Amino acid sequence: MRSGREPGDAATLERRLVQAIGTGLPLVPDPYAEVAAALGTDEATVIATLEAMLARGAIRRIGAVPNHYALGYRANGMAVFDVDDAMVAELGPLIGAFDFVSHCYRRPRHPPLWPYNLFAMVHAKTRPAVETRVRQIRSRLGSACRGDTILYSRRILKKTGLRLAR
Amino acid sequence: MVDIQEVPLDALDRRLIEEYQRDLPLCPEPYAAMGEALGVSEEVVLDRLGRLQERGVLSRVGAVIAPHRTGWSTLAAMAVPQERLDEVAELVNACPEVNHNYAREHRLNLWFVVTAASRERVADVLAGIAGRSGLEVLDLPLERAYGIDLGFKPSWS
């Protein structure tokens, strides 16, 4: 029987913890204790692990995660841009800084089907409002941007991470 | 989805959404601590958070994980013939590694996120979907994230 204290345990606990709370913390008076019991550890360890993961950025935040759609932000567009590879590292942070952009990522192209390398999730209440905001992004990108389009979601086919309170 | 217009949010709901997207207290009784800060009881906080989840206003109370710090994930896209969309979506949704799947208005009309413990496992899931559907699956992993996700400031108008 191994002691359960060999190197690697911390990483294992972090992975199991992320998995356990990925769909949400339980809505009970002592949620960290309940998660700890499920993982076979104790509340203080769960809290210390979450603190450490927040401190080094592995967890961005812990809190209430709102659903944009339910808050009336119905016209969520995935805006994508074909940005000069030599400029994208400089321009990306400017796009991520817009307050209507919730996520901004660089991803690989797959030409010819997919020429775009910069993704920005744009949230607004109507499609014209999304389009106005995408024009703002486009003008910030200037001549480094060779093309763009907006992909609206038609249907949500699966979204886990949604756990209803009992 | 319940229409938000039909079930308006009161001041306490709004404060929970605005003030607790980050920094949920890391103490043994976080909801009691929130109640103290908001001037309500722990029971009220738990009840409100539960109802906001039931109504879909909150997707959860929990952690937002930085990508690629634990395990691997990717965004995948497929161009699915319209008449096969339901069938292929079902096949994709059947994978436990798929946590989001959206139909989008584009030739690439199916977009989903695959998350697993390793890069190899993610590649296996994509290969499995390609094999079962007979369709190409584009693998679009995040290369860089720009901007820090500090949460979302709704306008209540």
PDB file of C-alpha atoms in Angstrom:
ATOM      1  CA  MET A   1       0.000   0.000   0.000  1.00  0.00           C
ATOM      2  CA  ARG A   2       1.450   3.338  -1.017  1.00  0.00           C
ATOM      3  CA  SER A   3       1.233   6.280   1.300  1.00  0.00           C
ATOM      4  CA  GLY A   4      -0.560   8.533  -1.181  1.00  0.00           C
ATOM      5  CA  ARG A   5       2.078  11.174  -0.644  1.00  0.00           C
ATOM      6  CA  GLU A   6       4.490  10.442  -3.484  1.00  0.00           C
ATOM      7  CA  PRO A   7       5.278  13.153  -6.074  1.00  0.00           C
ATOM      8  CA  GLY A   8       2.492  13.621  -8.569  1.00  0.00           C
ATOM      9  CA  ASP A   9      -0.274  13.480  -5.991  1.00  0.00           C
ATOM     10  CA  ALA A  10      -0.752  17.221  -6.096  1.00  0.00           C
ATOM     11  CA  ALA A  11      -1.268  17.148  -9.867  1.00  0.00           C
ATOM     12  CA  THR A  12      -3.647  14.210  -9.560  1.00  0.00           C
ATOM     13  CA  LEU A  13      -5.665  15.968  -6.885  1.00  0.00           C
ATOM     14  CA  GLU A  14      -5.853  19.123  -9.022  1.00  0.00           C
ATOM     15  CA  ARG A  15      -7.116  17.164 -12.010  1.00  0.00           C
ATOM     16  CA  ARG A  16      -9.744  15.363  -9.933  1.00  0.00           C
ATOM     17  CA  LEU A  17     -10.762  18.612  -8.277  1.00  0.00           C
ATOM     18  CA  VAL A  18     -11.199  20.390 -11.633  1.00  0.00           C
ATOM     19  CA  GLN A  19     -13.302  17.456 -12.781  1.00  0.00           C
ATOM     20  CA  ALA A  20     -15.380  17.445  -9.590  1.00  0.00           C
ATOM     21  CA  ILE A  21     -16.202  21.158  -9.675  1.00  0.00           C
ATOM     22  CA  GLY A  22     -16.349  21.546 -13.460  1.00  0.00           C
ATOM     23  CA  THR A  23     -20.120  21.326 -13.428  1.00  0.00           C
ATOM     24  CA  GLY A  24     -20.389  23.595 -10.405  1.00  0.00           C
ATOM     25  CA  LEU A  25     -19.966  23.703  -6.670  1.00  0.00           C
ATOM     26  CA  PRO A  26     -22.768  22.143  -4.641  1.00  0.00           C
ATOM     27  CA  LEU A  27     -25.244  24.639  -3.213  1.00  0.00           C
ATOM     28  CA  VAL A  28     -24.911  23.506   0.373  1.00  0.00           C
ATOM     29  CA  PRO A  29     -23.595  25.444   3.393  1.00  0.00           C
ATOM     30  CA  ASP A  30     -20.176  23.737   3.222  1.00  0.00           C
ATOM     31  CA  PRO A  31     -19.494  23.079  -0.481  1.00  0.00           C
ATOM     32  CA  TYR A  32     -15.735  22.575  -0.156  1.00  0.00           C
ATOM     33  CA  ALA A  33     -16.248  19.930   2.525  1.00  0.00           C
ATOM     34  CA  GLU A  34     -18.742  18.121   0.285  1.00  0.00           C
ATOM     35  CA  VAL A  35     -16.298  18.153  -2.640  1.00  0.00           C
ATOM     36  CA  ALA A  36     -13.516  16.991  -0.303  1.00  0.00           C
ATOM     37  CA  ALA A  37     -15.607  14.056   0.882  1.00  0.00           C
ATOM     38  CA  ALA A  38     -16.286  13.033  -2.716  1.00  0.00           C
ATOM     39  CA  LEU A  39     -12.536  13.107  -3.453  1.00  0.00           C
ATOM     40  CA  GLY A  40     -11.482  11.358  -0.246  1.00  0.00           C
ATOM     41  CA  THR A  41      -9.619  14.365   1.104  1.00  0.00           C
ATOM     42  CA  ASP A  42     -10.368  17.133   3.587  1.00  0.00           C
ATOM     43  CA  GLU A  43     -11.863  20.594   3.305  1.00  0.00           C
ATOM     44  CA  ALA A  44      -8.621  22.451   4.150  1.00  0.00           C
ATOM     45  CA  THR A  45      -6.797  20.627   1.343  1.00  0.00           C
ATOM     46  CA  VAL A  46      -9.524  21.510  -1.165  1.00  0.00           C
ATOM     47  CA  ILE A  47      -9.457  25.184  -0.166  1.00  0.00           C
ATOM     48  CA  ALA A  48      -5.633  25.344  -0.208  1.00  0.00           C
ATOM     49  CA  THR A  49      -5.518  23.646  -3.626  1.00  0.00           C
ATOM     50  CA  LEU A  50      -8.061  26.072  -5.090  1.00  0.00           C
ATOM     51  CA  GLU A  51      -6.125  29.024  -3.641  1.00  0.00           C
ATOM     52  CA  ALA A  52      -2.884  27.753  -5.174  1.00  0.00           C
ATOM     53  CA  MET A  53      -4.512  27.166  -8.573  1.00  0.00           C
ATOM     54  CA  LEU A  54      -6.000  30.675  -8.554  1.00  0.00           C
ATOM     55  CA  ALA A  55      -2.647  32.187  -7.535  1.00  0.00           C
ATOM     56  CA  ARG A  56      -0.794  30.656 -10.454  1.00  0.00           C
ATOM     57  CA  GLY A  57      -3.603  31.207 -12.965  1.00  0.00           C
ATOM     58  CA  ALA A  58      -4.673  27.607 -13.546  1.00  0.00           C
ATOM     59  CA  ILE A  59      -8.137  28.692 -12.342  1.00  0.00           C
ATOM     60  CA  ARG A  60      -9.153  32.099 -13.677  1.00  0.00           C
ATOM     61  CA  ARG A  61     -11.927  32.713 -11.215  1.00  0.00           C
ATOM     62  CA  ILE A  62     -14.387  31.016  -8.895  1.00  0.00           C
ATOM     63  CA  GLY A  63     -17.881  32.394  -8.702  1.00  0.00           C
ATOM     64  CA  ALA A  64     -21.247  32.740 -10.363  1.00  0.00           C
ATOM     65  CA  VAL A  65     -20.957  31.968 -14.086  1.00  0.00           C
ATOM     66  CA  PRO A  66     -23.692  33.828 -15.936  1.00  0.00           C
ATOM     67  CA  ASN A  67     -25.361  32.636 -19.107  1.00  0.00           C
ATOM     68  CA  HIS A  68     -25.146  35.514 -21.591  1.00  0.00           C
ATOM     69  CA  TYR A  69     -28.136  34.237 -23.535  1.00  0.00           C
ATOM     70  CA  ALA A  70     -30.400  34.154 -20.503  1.00  0.00           C
ATOM     71  CA  LEU A  71     -29.359  37.712 -19.613  1.00  0.00           C
ATOM     72  CA  GLY A  72     -30.821  38.928 -22.896  1.00  0.00           C
ATOM     73  CA  TYR A  73     -27.579  38.779 -24.893  1.00  0.00           C
ATOM     74  CA  ARG A  74     -29.262  36.744 -27.600  1.00  0.00           C
ATOM     75  CA  ALA A  75     -27.130  37.573 -30.615  1.00  0.00           C
ATOM     76  CA  ASN A  76     -23.847  35.972 -29.717  1.00  0.00           C
ATOM     77  CA  GLY A  77     -21.541  35.849 -32.689  1.00  0.00           C
ATOM     78  CA  MET A  78     -18.280  34.045 -33.117  1.00  0.00           C
ATOM     79  CA  ALA A  79     -16.369  36.664 -35.113  1.00  0.00           C
ATOM     80  CA  VAL A  80     -13.339  35.355 -36.975  1.00  0.00           C
ATOM     81  CA  PHE A  81     -10.577  37.236 -38.766  1.00  0.00           C
ATOM     82  CA  ASP A  82      -7.757  36.404 -41.144  1.00  0.00           C
ATOM     83  CA  VAL A  83      -4.953  38.459 -39.617  1.00  0.00           C
ATOM     84  CA  ASP A  84      -1.408  38.722 -40.924  1.00  0.00           C
ATOM     85  CA  ASP A  85       0.700  36.236 -38.916  1.00  0.00           C
ATOM     86  CA  ALA A  86       3.357  38.893 -38.419  1.00  0.00           C
ATOM     87  CA  MET A  87       0.816  41.224 -36.743  1.00  0.00           C
ATOM     88  CA  VAL A  88      -1.512  38.937 -34.791  1.00  0.00           C
ATOM     89  CA  ALA A  89       0.574  38.824 -31.595  1.00  0.00           C
ATOM     90  CA  GLU A  90       0.531  42.617 -31.452  1.00  0.00           C
ATOM     91  CA  LEU A  91      -3.144  43.057 -32.406  1.00  0.00           C
ATOM     92  CA  GLY A  92      -4.676  40.171 -30.432  1.00  0.00           C
ATOM     93  CA  PRO A  93      -4.417  41.869 -27.020  1.00  0.00           C
ATOM     94  CA  LEU A  94      -6.150  44.996 -28.393  1.00  0.00           C
ATOM     95  CA  ILE A  95      -9.103  42.891 -29.494  1.00  0.00           C
ATOM     96  CA  GLY A  96      -9.229  40.913 -26.238  1.00  0.00           C
ATOM     97  CA  ALA A  97      -9.443  44.238 -24.392  1.00  0.00           C
ATOM     98  CA  PHE A  98     -12.815  45.262 -25.926  1.00  0.00           C
ATOM     99  CA  ASP A  99     -15.403  44.943 -23.176  1.00  0.00           C
ATOM    100  CA  PHE A 100     -17.905  43.215 -25.491  1.00  0.00           C
ATOM    101  CA  VAL A 101     -15.398  40.454 -26.321  1.00  0.00           C
ATOM    102  CA  SER A 102     -15.582  37.645 -23.776  1.00  0.00           C
ATOM    103  CA  HIS A 103     -12.917  35.427 -25.315  1.00  0.00           C
ATOM    104  CA  CYS A 104     -10.248  36.192 -27.903  1.00  0.00           C
ATOM    105  CA  TYR A 105      -8.061  33.377 -29.155  1.00  0.00           C
ATOM    106  CA  ARG A 106      -5.527  32.679 -31.845  1.00  0.00           C
ATOM    107  CA  ARG A 107      -6.125  29.321 -33.543  1.00  0.00           C
ATOM    108  CA  PRO A 108      -4.563  27.599 -36.568  1.00  0.00           C
ATOM    109  CA  ARG A 109      -5.911  28.092 -40.084  1.00  0.00           C
ATOM    110  CA  HIS A 110      -7.077  25.209 -42.277  1.00  0.00           C
ATOM    111  CA  PRO A 111      -7.000  26.644 -45.796  1.00  0.00           C
ATOM    112  CA  PRO A 112      -8.825  26.690 -48.069  1.00  0.00           C
ATOM    113  CA  LEU A 113     -11.865  25.747 -45.975  1.00  0.00           C
ATOM    114  CA  TRP A 114     -10.871  27.856 -42.978  1.00  0.00           C
ATOM    115  CA  PRO A 115      -8.557  30.853 -43.546  1.00  0.00           C
ATOM    116  CA  TYR A 116      -9.197  32.554 -40.170  1.00  0.00           C
ATOM    117  CA  ASN A 117      -6.689  32.665 -37.302  1.00  0.00           C
ATOM    118  CA  LEU A 118      -8.217  35.079 -34.758  1.00  0.00           C
ATOM    119  CA  PHE A 119     -11.467  34.334 -32.915  1.00  0.00           C
ATOM    120  CA  ALA A 120     -13.473  36.796 -30.807  1.00  0.00           C
ATOM    121  CA  MET A 121     -16.745  35.919 -29.075  1.00  0.00           C
ATOM    122  CA  VAL A 122     -18.923  39.023 -29.352  1.00  0.00           C
ATOM    123  CA  HIS A 123     -21.970  39.372 -27.139  1.00  0.00           C
ATOM    124  CA  ALA A 124     -24.842  41.740 -27.879  1.00  0.00           C
ATOM    125  CA  LYS A 125     -28.614  41.834 -27.684  1.00  0.00           C
ATOM    126  CA  THR A 126     -29.270  42.005 -31.435  1.00  0.00           C
ATOM    127  CA  ARG A 127     -27.476  40.989 -34.621  1.00  0.00           C
ATOM    128  CA  PRO A 128     -27.079  44.582 -35.865  1.00  0.00           C
ATOM    129  CA  ALA A 129     -25.392  45.386 -32.531  1.00  0.00           C
ATOM    130  CA  VAL A 130     -23.017  42.435 -33.022  1.00  0.00           C
ATOM    131  CA  GLU A 131     -22.224  43.700 -36.520  1.00  0.00           C
ATOM    132  CA  THR A 132     -21.471  47.219 -35.274  1.00  0.00           C
ATOM    133  CA  ARG A 133     -19.057  45.780 -32.743  1.00  0.00           C
ATOM    134  CA  VAL A 134     -17.379  43.545 -35.309  1.00  0.00           C
ATOM    135  CA  ARG A 135     -16.849  46.623 -37.507  1.00  0.00           C
ATOM    136  CA  GLN A 136     -15.107  48.253 -34.540  1.00  0.00           C
ATOM    137  CA  ILE A 137     -12.798  45.238 -34.271  1.00  0.00           C
ATOM    138  CA  ARG A 138     -12.216  45.248 -38.002  1.00  0.00           C
ATOM    139  CA  SER A 139     -11.215  48.908 -37.972  1.00  0.00           C
ATOM    140  CA  ARG A 140      -8.822  48.305 -35.070  1.00  0.00           C
ATOM    141  CA  LEU A 141      -7.192  45.486 -37.053  1.00  0.00           C
ATOM    142  CA  GLY A 142      -6.807  47.748 -40.091  1.00  0.00           C
ATOM    143  CA  SER A 143      -4.987  46.500 -43.146  1.00  0.00           C
ATOM    144  CA  ALA A 144      -3.527  43.523 -41.235  1.00  0.00           C
ATOM    145  CA  CYS A 145      -6.973  41.900 -41.580  1.00  0.00           C
ATOM    146  CA  ARG A 146      -7.623  40.299 -44.964  1.00  0.00           C
ATOM    147  CA  GLY A 147     -11.061  38.880 -44.282  1.00  0.00           C
ATOM    148  CA  ASP A 148     -13.629  38.252 -41.579  1.00  0.00           C
ATOM    149  CA  THR A 149     -17.015  36.691 -40.994  1.00  0.00           C
ATOM    150  CA  ILE A 150     -19.449  36.119 -38.148  1.00  0.00           C
ATOM    151  CA  LEU A 151     -20.790  32.688 -37.256  1.00  0.00           C
ATOM    152  CA  TYR A 152     -24.023  32.898 -35.300  1.00  0.00           C
ATOM    153  CA  SER A 153     -25.133  29.923 -33.285  1.00  0.00           C
ATOM    154  CA  ARG A 154     -28.331  28.402 -34.597  1.00  0.00           C
ATOM    155  CA  ARG A 155     -28.858  25.819 -31.896  1.00  0.00           C
ATOM    156  CA  ILE A 156     -27.104  24.689 -28.748  1.00  0.00           C
ATOM    157  CA  LEU A 157     -26.833  20.927 -29.217  1.00  0.00           C
ATOM    158  CA  LYS A 158     -24.983  20.179 -26.006  1.00  0.00           C
ATOM    159  CA  LYS A 159     -23.761  22.266 -23.115  1.00  0.00           C
ATOM    160  CA  THR A 160     -22.596  20.576 -19.965  1.00  0.00           C
ATOM    161  CA  GLY A 161     -21.347  22.494 -17.022  1.00  0.00           C
ATOM    162  CA  LEU A 162     -25.013  23.184 -16.430  1.00  0.00           C
ATOM    163  CA  ARG A 163     -26.098  21.592 -13.221  1.00  0.00           C
ATOM    164  CA  LEU A 164     -29.506  22.375 -11.822  1.00  0.00           C
ATOM    165  CA  ALA A 165     -30.002  22.763  -8.142  1.00  0.00           C
ATOM    166  CA  ARG A 166     -32.086  20.022  -6.621  1.00  0.00           C
TER     167      ARG A 166
ATOM    168  CA  MET B   1     -34.901  28.370 -21.769  1.00  0.00           C
ATOM    169  CA  VAL B   2     -37.081  30.596 -19.658  1.00  0.00           C
ATOM    170  CA  ASP B   3     -37.418  34.083 -21.082  1.00  0.00           C
ATOM    171  CA  ILE B   4     -35.612  36.546 -18.883  1.00  0.00           C
ATOM    172  CA  GLN B   5     -38.196  39.215 -19.674  1.00  0.00           C
ATOM    173  CA  GLU B   6     -40.846  37.078 -17.982  1.00  0.00           C
ATOM    174  CA  VAL B   7     -38.853  36.522 -14.815  1.00  0.00           C
ATOM    175  CA  PRO B   8     -37.150  39.797 -13.990  1.00  0.00           C
ATOM    176  CA  LEU B   9     -34.136  39.962 -11.742  1.00  0.00           C
ATOM    177  CA  ASP B  10     -34.371  41.919  -8.536  1.00  0.00           C
ATOM    178  CA  ALA B  11     -31.612  43.921  -6.867  1.00  0.00           C
ATOM    179  CA  LEU B  12     -30.274  40.922  -4.925  1.00  0.00           C
ATOM    180  CA  ASP B  13     -30.131  38.758  -8.065  1.00  0.00           C
ATOM    181  CA  ARG B  14     -28.198  41.496  -9.856  1.00  0.00           C
ATOM    182  CA  ARG B  15     -25.741  41.940  -7.016  1.00  0.00           C
ATOM    183  CA  LEU B  16     -25.092  38.188  -6.912  1.00  0.00           C
ATOM    184  CA  ILE B  17     -24.412  38.193 -10.663  1.00  0.00           C
ATOM    185  CA  GLU B  18     -22.309  41.368 -10.690  1.00  0.00           C
ATOM    186  CA  GLU B  19     -20.315  40.971  -7.508  1.00  0.00           C
ATOM    187  CA  TYR B  20     -19.669  37.251  -7.357  1.00  0.00           C
ATOM    188  CA  GLN B  21     -18.396  36.253 -10.793  1.00  0.00           C
ATOM    189  CA  ARG B  22     -15.015  36.104  -9.153  1.00  0.00           C
ATOM    190  CA  ASP B  23     -13.813  35.820  -5.578  1.00  0.00           C
ATOM    191  CA  LEU B  24     -16.386  33.406  -4.246  1.00  0.00           C
ATOM    192  CA  PRO B  25     -15.150  33.233  -0.642  1.00  0.00           C
ATOM    193  CA  LEU B  26     -12.653  30.413  -0.069  1.00  0.00           C
ATOM    194  CA  CYS B  27     -13.758  29.718   3.478  1.00  0.00           C
ATOM    195  CA  PRO B  28     -15.666  26.766   4.922  1.00  0.00           C
ATOM    196  CA  GLU B  29     -19.062  28.506   4.630  1.00  0.00           C
ATOM    197  CA  PRO B  30     -18.798  30.755   1.560  1.00  0.00           C
ATOM    198  CA  TYR B  31     -22.523  31.309   1.093  1.00  0.00           C
ATOM    199  CA  ALA B  32     -22.865  32.476   4.710  1.00  0.00           C
ATOM    200  CA  ALA B  33     -19.975  34.911   4.106  1.00  0.00           C
ATOM    201  CA  MET B  34     -21.713  36.207   0.973  1.00  0.00           C
ATOM    202  CA  GLY B  35     -24.929  36.608   2.919  1.00  0.00           C
ATOM    203  CA  GLU B  36     -23.133  38.642   5.532  1.00  0.00           C
ATOM    204  CA  ALA B  37     -21.660  40.938   2.871  1.00  0.00           C
ATOM    205  CA  LEU B  38     -25.059  41.313   1.172  1.00  0.00           C
ATOM    206  CA  GLY B  39     -27.070  41.712   4.367  1.00  0.00           C
ATOM    207  CA  VAL B  40     -29.130  38.538   3.912  1.00  0.00           C
ATOM    208  CA  SER B  41     -29.027  35.067   5.412  1.00  0.00           C
ATOM    209  CA  GLU B  42     -27.134  32.068   4.066  1.00  0.00           C
ATOM    210  CA  GLU B  43     -30.488  30.424   3.265  1.00  0.00           C
ATOM    211  CA  VAL B  44     -31.487  33.343   1.062  1.00  0.00           C
ATOM    212  CA  VAL B  45     -28.161  33.234  -0.805  1.00  0.00           C
ATOM    213  CA  LEU B  46     -28.470  29.473  -1.413  1.00  0.00           C
ATOM    214  CA  ASP B  47     -32.086  29.801  -2.471  1.00  0.00           C
ATOM    215  CA  ARG B  48     -31.362  32.645  -4.905  1.00  0.00           C
ATOM    216  CA  LEU B  49     -28.338  30.936  -6.458  1.00  0.00           C
ATOM    217  CA  GLY B  50     -30.369  27.754  -6.878  1.00  0.00           C
ATOM    218  CA  ARG B  51     -33.213  29.605  -8.538  1.00  0.00           C
ATOM    219  CA  LEU B  52     -30.882  31.575 -10.828  1.00  0.00           C
ATOM    220  CA  GLN B  53     -29.422  28.236 -11.943  1.00  0.00           C
ATOM    221  CA  GLU B  54     -32.843  26.688 -12.472  1.00  0.00           C
ATOM    222  CA  ARG B  55     -33.865  29.664 -14.596  1.00  0.00           C
ATOM    223  CA  GLY B  56     -30.681  29.359 -16.626  1.00  0.00           C
ATOM    224  CA  VAL B  57     -29.491  32.843 -15.653  1.00  0.00           C
ATOM    225  CA  LEU B  58     -26.393  31.260 -14.116  1.00  0.00           C
ATOM    226  CA  SER B  59     -24.889  28.265 -15.839  1.00  0.00           C
ATOM    227  CA  ARG B  60     -23.249  27.311 -12.556  1.00  0.00           C
ATOM    228  CA  VAL B  61     -21.489  28.539  -9.452  1.00  0.00           C
ATOM    229  CA  GLY B  62     -18.001  27.220  -9.888  1.00  0.00           C
ATOM    230  CA  ALA B  63     -14.552  27.607 -11.329  1.00  0.00           C
ATOM    231  CA  VAL B  64     -13.561  28.961 -14.724  1.00  0.00           C
ATOM    232  CA  ILE B  65     -10.534  26.902 -15.677  1.00  0.00           C
ATOM    233  CA  ALA B  66      -7.666  28.319 -17.734  1.00  0.00           C
ATOM    234  CA  PRO B  67      -7.243  26.211 -20.868  1.00  0.00           C
ATOM    235  CA  HIS B  68      -4.430  23.690 -21.203  1.00  0.00           C
ATOM    236  CA  ARG B  69      -3.248  23.911 -17.587  1.00  0.00           C
ATOM    237  CA  THR B  70      -4.751  20.580 -16.659  1.00  0.00           C
ATOM    238  CA  GLY B  71      -5.304  18.296 -19.616  1.00  0.00           C
ATOM    239  CA  TRP B  72      -5.967  19.393 -23.174  1.00  0.00           C
ATOM    240  CA  SER B  73      -8.878  20.735 -25.182  1.00  0.00           C
ATOM    241  CA  THR B  74      -9.621  21.831 -28.684  1.00  0.00           C
ATOM    242  CA  LEU B  75     -12.313  23.468 -30.767  1.00  0.00           C
ATOM    243  CA  ALA B  76     -13.411  21.194 -33.597  1.00  0.00           C
ATOM    244  CA  ALA B  77     -15.442  22.091 -36.671  1.00  0.00           C
ATOM    245  CA  MET B  78     -17.214  19.983 -39.285  1.00  0.00           C
ATOM    246  CA  ALA B  79     -19.066  20.685 -42.529  1.00  0.00           C
ATOM    247  CA  VAL B  80     -22.047  18.365 -42.210  1.00  0.00           C
ATOM    248  CA  PRO B  81     -24.627  17.913 -44.979  1.00  0.00           C
ATOM    249  CA  GLN B  82     -27.868  19.442 -43.673  1.00  0.00           C
ATOM    250  CA  GLU B  83     -29.800  16.168 -43.861  1.00  0.00           C
ATOM    251  CA  ARG B  84     -27.165  14.463 -41.658  1.00  0.00           C
ATOM    252  CA  LEU B  85     -26.874  17.209 -39.049  1.00  0.00           C
ATOM    253  CA  ASP B  86     -29.040  15.560 -36.370  1.00  0.00           C
ATOM    254  CA  GLU B  87     -27.400  12.183 -36.824  1.00  0.00           C
ATOM    255  CA  VAL B  88     -23.850  13.564 -36.681  1.00  0.00           C
ATOM    256  CA  ALA B  89     -24.680  15.876 -33.751  1.00  0.00           C
ATOM    257  CA  GLU B  90     -25.957  12.858 -31.843  1.00  0.00           C
ATOM    258  CA  LEU B  91     -22.773  10.940 -32.585  1.00  0.00           C
ATOM    259  CA  VAL B  92     -20.669  13.898 -31.374  1.00  0.00           C
ATOM    260  CA  ASN B  93     -22.790  14.456 -28.256  1.00  0.00           C
ATOM    261  CA  ALA B  94     -22.416  10.792 -27.319  1.00  0.00           C
ATOM    262  CA  CYS B  95     -18.722  11.424 -26.554  1.00  0.00           C
ATOM    263  CA  PRO B  96     -18.333  12.296 -22.860  1.00  0.00           C
ATOM    264  CA  GLU B  97     -15.280  14.417 -23.806  1.00  0.00           C
ATOM    265  CA  VAL B  98     -17.550  16.831 -25.725  1.00  0.00           C
ATOM    266  CA  ASN B  99     -18.872  19.534 -23.395  1.00  0.00           C
ATOM    267  CA  HIS B 100     -20.152  22.148 -25.852  1.00  0.00           C
ATOM    268  CA  ASN B 101     -21.672  21.561 -29.262  1.00  0.00           C
ATOM    269  CA  TYR B 102     -23.244  24.305 -31.375  1.00  0.00           C
ATOM    270  CA  ALA B 103     -24.916  24.335 -34.777  1.00  0.00           C
ATOM    271  CA  ARG B 104     -23.671  27.479 -36.532  1.00  0.00           C
ATOM    272  CA  GLU B 105     -24.687  29.284 -39.694  1.00  0.00           C
ATOM    273  CA  HIS B 106     -21.756  28.561 -41.985  1.00  0.00           C
ATOM    274  CA  ARG B 107     -20.580  25.818 -44.322  1.00  0.00           C
ATOM    275  CA  LEU B 108     -18.705  24.588 -41.258  1.00  0.00           C
ATOM    276  CA  ASN B 109     -21.945  24.119 -39.381  1.00  0.00           C
ATOM    277  CA  LEU B 110     -21.035  21.974 -36.383  1.00  0.00           C
ATOM    278  CA  TRP B 111     -18.660  23.374 -33.738  1.00  0.00           C
ATOM    279  CA  PHE B 112     -17.771  21.568 -30.553  1.00  0.00           C
ATOM    280  CA  VAL B 113     -15.221  21.571 -27.744  1.00  0.00           C
ATOM    281  CA  VAL B 114     -13.378  18.374 -26.809  1.00  0.00           C
ATOM    282  CA  THR B 115     -11.669  18.210 -23.407  1.00  0.00           C
ATOM    283  CA  ALA B 116      -9.624  15.275 -22.099  1.00  0.00           C
ATOM    284  CA  ALA B 117      -6.683  14.465 -19.849  1.00  0.00           C
ATOM    285  CA  SER B 118      -4.136  14.495 -22.667  1.00  0.00           C
ATOM    286  CA  ARG B 119      -3.522  15.806 -26.156  1.00  0.00           C
ATOM    287  CA  GLU B 120      -3.351  12.216 -27.421  1.00  0.00           C
ATOM    288  CA  ARG B 121      -6.768  11.405 -25.983  1.00  0.00           C
ATOM    289  CA  VAL B 122      -8.274  14.496 -27.650  1.00  0.00           C
ATOM    290  CA  ALA B 123      -6.751  13.387 -30.979  1.00  0.00           C
ATOM    291  CA  ASP B 124      -8.280   9.919 -30.490  1.00  0.00           C
ATOM    292  CA  VAL B 125     -11.738  11.416 -29.880  1.00  0.00           C
ATOM    293  CA  LEU B 126     -11.503  13.535 -33.049  1.00  0.00           C
ATOM    294  CA  ALA B 127     -10.291  10.540 -35.072  1.00  0.00           C
ATOM    295  CA  GLY B 128     -13.172   8.459 -33.724  1.00  0.00           C
ATOM    296  CA  ILE B 129     -15.731  11.087 -34.734  1.00  0.00           C
ATOM    297  CA  ALA B 130     -14.168  11.379 -38.201  1.00  0.00           C
ATOM    298  CA  GLY B 131     -14.197   7.599 -38.592  1.00  0.00           C
ATOM    299  CA  ARG B 132     -17.783   7.089 -37.449  1.00  0.00           C
ATOM    300  CA  SER B 133     -19.171  10.005 -39.470  1.00  0.00           C
ATOM    301  CA  GLY B 134     -16.983   9.621 -42.557  1.00  0.00           C
ATOM    302  CA  LEU B 135     -16.488  13.411 -42.459  1.00  0.00           C
ATOM    303  CA  GLU B 136     -13.433  15.596 -41.972  1.00  0.00           C
ATOM    304  CA  VAL B 137     -12.979  17.109 -38.498  1.00  0.00           C
ATOM    305  CA  LEU B 138     -10.986  20.347 -38.291  1.00  0.00           C
ATOM    306  CA  ASP B 139      -8.807  20.570 -35.185  1.00  0.00           C
ATOM    307  CA  LEU B 140      -8.512  24.224 -34.066  1.00  0.00           C
ATOM    308  CA  PRO B 141      -6.713  24.200 -30.709  1.00  0.00           C
ATOM    309  CA  LEU B 142      -6.107  27.463 -28.915  1.00  0.00           C
ATOM    310  CA  GLU B 143      -2.605  28.786 -29.630  1.00  0.00           C
ATOM    311  CA  ARG B 144      -2.802  32.026 -27.656  1.00  0.00           C
ATOM    312  CA  ALA B 145      -5.451  33.644 -25.458  1.00  0.00           C
ATOM    313  CA  TYR B 146      -5.670  37.435 -25.570  1.00  0.00           C
ATOM    314  CA  GLY B 147      -7.166  39.395 -22.719  1.00  0.00           C
ATOM    315  CA  ILE B 148      -7.958  38.226 -19.232  1.00  0.00           C
ATOM    316  CA  ASP B 149     -11.389  36.824 -18.536  1.00  0.00           C
ATOM    317  CA  LEU B 150     -12.512  38.967 -15.614  1.00  0.00           C
ATOM    318  CA  GLY B 151     -16.153  38.067 -15.861  1.00  0.00           C
ATOM    319  CA  PHE B 152     -18.981  39.865 -17.548  1.00  0.00           C
ATOM    320  CA  LYS B 153     -20.572  43.210 -16.783  1.00  0.00           C
ATOM    321  CA  PRO B 154     -24.190  43.067 -17.889  1.00  0.00           C
ATOM    322  CA  SER B 155     -26.166  46.160 -18.793  1.00  0.00           C
ATOM    323  CA  TRP B 156     -29.581  45.754 -17.213  1.00  0.00           C
ATOM    324  CA  SER B 157     -31.513  47.963 -19.625  1.00  0.00           C
TER     325      SER B 157
END
